[in-house]
Short mmCIF file of C-alpha atoms in Angstrom, two decimals:
data_model
loop_
_atom_site.label_atom_id
_atom_site.label_comp_id
_atom_site.label_asym_id
_atom_site.label_seq_id
_atom_site.Cartn_x
_atom_site.Cartn_y
_atom_site.Cartn_z
CA MET L 17 -28.76 18.29 7.40
CA LYS L 18 -30.20 19.09 3.82
CA PRO L 19 -28.62 16.24 1.40
CA ILE L 20 -26.09 17.72 -1.33
CA TYR L 21 -26.67 15.97 -4.63
CA GLY L 22 -27.78 12.68 -2.72
CA ILE L 23 -25.25 12.94 -0.12
CA SER L 24 -25.59 14.34 3.34
CA ALA L 25 -23.15 17.14 4.60
CA SER L 26 -22.46 14.64 7.56
CA THR L 27 -21.24 11.66 5.24
CA ILE L 28 -19.02 14.16 3.38
CA LEU L 29 -17.55 15.31 6.93
CA PHE L 30 -17.27 11.65 7.89
CA LEU L 31 -15.50 10.60 4.69
CA GLY L 32 -13.24 13.59 4.68
CA ALA L 33 -12.36 12.58 8.61
CA CYS L 34 -11.41 9.00 7.55
CA ALA L 35 -9.27 9.97 4.63
CA GLY L 36 -7.52 12.60 7.06
CA ALA L 37 -6.75 9.61 9.69
CA LEU L 38 -5.17 7.46 6.91
CA ILE L 39 -2.76 10.19 5.94
CA VAL L 40 -1.73 10.79 9.42
CA SER L 41 -1.50 7.10 10.14
CA ALA L 42 0.27 6.25 6.89
CA ARG L 43 3.91 7.25 8.08
CA PRO L 44 6.91 6.04 6.56
CA SER L 45 8.54 3.23 8.44
CA HIS L 46 12.27 2.52 8.67
CA ALA L 47 13.31 -0.73 7.89
CA GLU L 48 17.15 -2.12 8.96
CA ASP L 49 18.71 -5.42 8.37
CA LEU L 50 21.44 -6.28 10.96
CA ALA L 51 23.80 -9.63 11.05
CA PHE L 52 25.83 -10.90 13.73
CA VAL L 53 27.73 -14.32 14.83
CA GLU L 54 27.23 -15.04 18.26
CA ARG L 55 30.27 -17.52 19.74
CA ALA L 56 28.51 -19.58 22.13
CA THR L 57 31.66 -20.21 24.72
CA THR L 58 29.49 -19.65 28.10
CA ASP L 59 26.38 -21.87 27.47
CA ALA L 60 25.52 -23.79 30.72
CA VAL L 61 22.54 -25.91 31.11
CA LEU L 62 21.14 -26.57 34.81
CA ASP L 63 19.67 -29.70 35.51
CA THR L 64 16.22 -28.94 37.24
CA GLY L 65 14.43 -32.30 37.92
CA VAL L 66 14.82 -35.84 36.40
CA LYS L 67 18.34 -36.25 35.30
CA GLY L 68 19.26 -35.70 31.65
CA ASP L 69 17.20 -33.35 29.00
CA THR L 70 13.69 -32.96 30.32
CA PRO L 71 11.28 -29.99 30.59
CA GLY L 72 12.18 -27.09 32.91
CA ASP L 73 15.88 -27.32 32.32
CA ILE L 74 17.52 -23.97 32.02
CA LEU L 75 19.92 -22.94 29.73
CA THR L 76 21.81 -19.73 30.56
CA PHE L 77 24.62 -17.81 28.51
CA GLY L 78 26.32 -14.29 28.18
CA ASN L 79 28.38 -14.66 24.97
CA ASP L 80 30.25 -12.12 22.55
CA LEU L 81 28.97 -11.12 19.28
CA TYR L 82 30.58 -10.41 16.14
CA ASP L 83 30.23 -8.85 12.62
CA ALA L 84 28.51 -10.74 9.95
CA GLU L 85 32.19 -12.06 8.44
CA ASP L 86 32.83 -13.12 12.22
CA LYS L 87 36.42 -11.20 12.75
CA ASN L 88 35.43 -7.93 14.87
CA LYS L 89 33.61 -8.04 18.39
CA VAL L 90 30.70 -5.45 18.15
CA GLY L 91 28.72 -6.48 21.25
CA SER L 92 27.56 -9.30 23.70
CA ASP L 93 24.45 -11.10 24.79
CA ASN L 94 23.15 -12.23 27.70
CA GLY L 95 20.02 -14.34 28.30
CA TRP L 96 18.45 -17.70 29.48
CA CYS L 97 15.97 -20.40 27.88
CA ILE L 98 13.80 -22.86 29.59
CA ARG L 99 13.64 -26.32 28.10
CA THR L 100 9.90 -27.02 27.11
CA VAL L 101 10.21 -30.23 24.70
CA ALA L 102 13.10 -32.43 25.54
CA GLY L 103 15.25 -33.03 22.35
CA LYS L 104 13.40 -30.38 20.47
CA ALA L 105 12.53 -27.12 21.84
CA TRP L 106 13.46 -24.09 24.36
CA GLU L 107 11.51 -20.91 25.08
CA CYS L 108 14.30 -17.86 24.95
CA PHE L 109 14.61 -14.53 25.98
CA TRP L 110 17.99 -12.56 25.97
CA THR L 111 19.15 -9.13 25.26
CA MET L 112 21.83 -8.19 22.63
CA SER L 113 24.00 -5.31 23.77
CA LEU L 114 25.72 -3.08 21.04
CA PRO L 115 27.55 0.33 21.28
CA ASP L 116 24.08 2.21 20.10
CA GLY L 117 21.60 0.25 22.29
CA GLN L 118 20.14 -2.97 23.19
CA ILE L 119 17.83 -5.49 21.37
CA THR L 120 15.70 -7.79 23.25
CA VAL L 121 14.27 -11.03 21.64
CA ALA L 122 11.92 -13.80 22.71
CA GLY L 123 10.79 -17.13 21.19
CA PRO L 124 11.66 -20.59 20.39
CA PHE L 125 15.05 -22.22 20.04
CA LEU L 126 14.68 -25.51 18.04
CA ASP L 127 17.17 -28.15 18.20
CA GLY L 128 18.54 -28.99 15.08
CA LYS L 129 16.63 -26.24 12.91
CA ASP L 130 16.50 -22.86 12.26
CA SER L 131 14.62 -20.54 14.53
CA VAL L 132 12.65 -17.41 14.20
CA LEU L 133 12.41 -15.27 17.40
CA ALA L 134 10.41 -11.78 18.04
CA VAL L 135 12.18 -8.73 18.63
CA THR L 136 10.17 -7.49 21.82
CA GLY L 137 12.03 -3.85 21.90
CA GLY L 138 15.26 -2.20 22.75
CA THR L 139 17.07 0.96 24.06
CA GLY L 140 19.30 3.78 22.66
CA LYS L 141 19.16 3.87 18.89
CA TYR L 142 16.40 0.82 19.02
CA GLN L 143 14.08 1.99 21.45
CA SER L 144 11.02 2.05 19.16
CA THR L 145 12.36 -1.27 17.28
CA ARG L 146 10.18 -4.25 16.43
CA GLY L 147 10.76 -7.00 13.99
CA GLU L 148 12.05 -10.60 14.04
CA MET L 149 15.75 -12.53 14.20
CA ALA L 150 16.29 -15.26 12.21
CA LEU L 151 18.82 -17.95 14.30
CA HIS L 152 20.94 -20.07 12.50
CA ALA L 153 23.47 -22.88 13.98
CA ARG L 154 26.70 -22.38 12.28
CA ASP L 155 27.82 -26.23 13.07
CA ALA L 156 26.37 -29.34 14.71
CA GLN L 157 28.10 -28.65 17.97
CA GLY L 158 26.28 -25.24 18.64
CA SER L 159 29.52 -23.62 18.93
CA ALA L 160 28.43 -20.43 16.88
CA TYR L 161 24.98 -19.14 15.44
CA ASP L 162 23.96 -16.47 12.81
CA PHE L 163 21.54 -13.85 14.25
CA LYS L 164 19.81 -12.12 11.27
CA TYR L 165 17.87 -9.00 12.32
CA HIS L 166 15.05 -7.63 10.53
CA LEU L 167 14.02 -4.56 12.15
CA THR L 168 11.30 -1.90 11.77
CA ASP L 169 10.11 1.01 13.59
#
């Protein structure tokens, strides 16, 4: 191709195609913050190896979820964690079920510390959801937890 003012036509076409790709991929994303309180009433630990708190132990649960004010039941969760470091950490996976769909999370649950877990997907209204969930114990006994989700799609 013959250069036009020092720039070839193929360069102009390439730059135009790149600009078009940027415009197409720059779709606005939607963000949503959700807050819940989990009342941990069913948590059960299965001691799988050496007696006591050891790696490999399994924590299972299926608890009710309430609104951020801890007054109205809005859904439930169901999941499991495997003890990875005694006295320090579990690795968890669970599903939160709400009237409009489900949200799944995976990641660490740290003893005595706040944790952040990855939102790995969802169903219904949340089918294209990604993001993170901040987990905070409301008391030292672990009887209730704040779940704060920051979701994007």
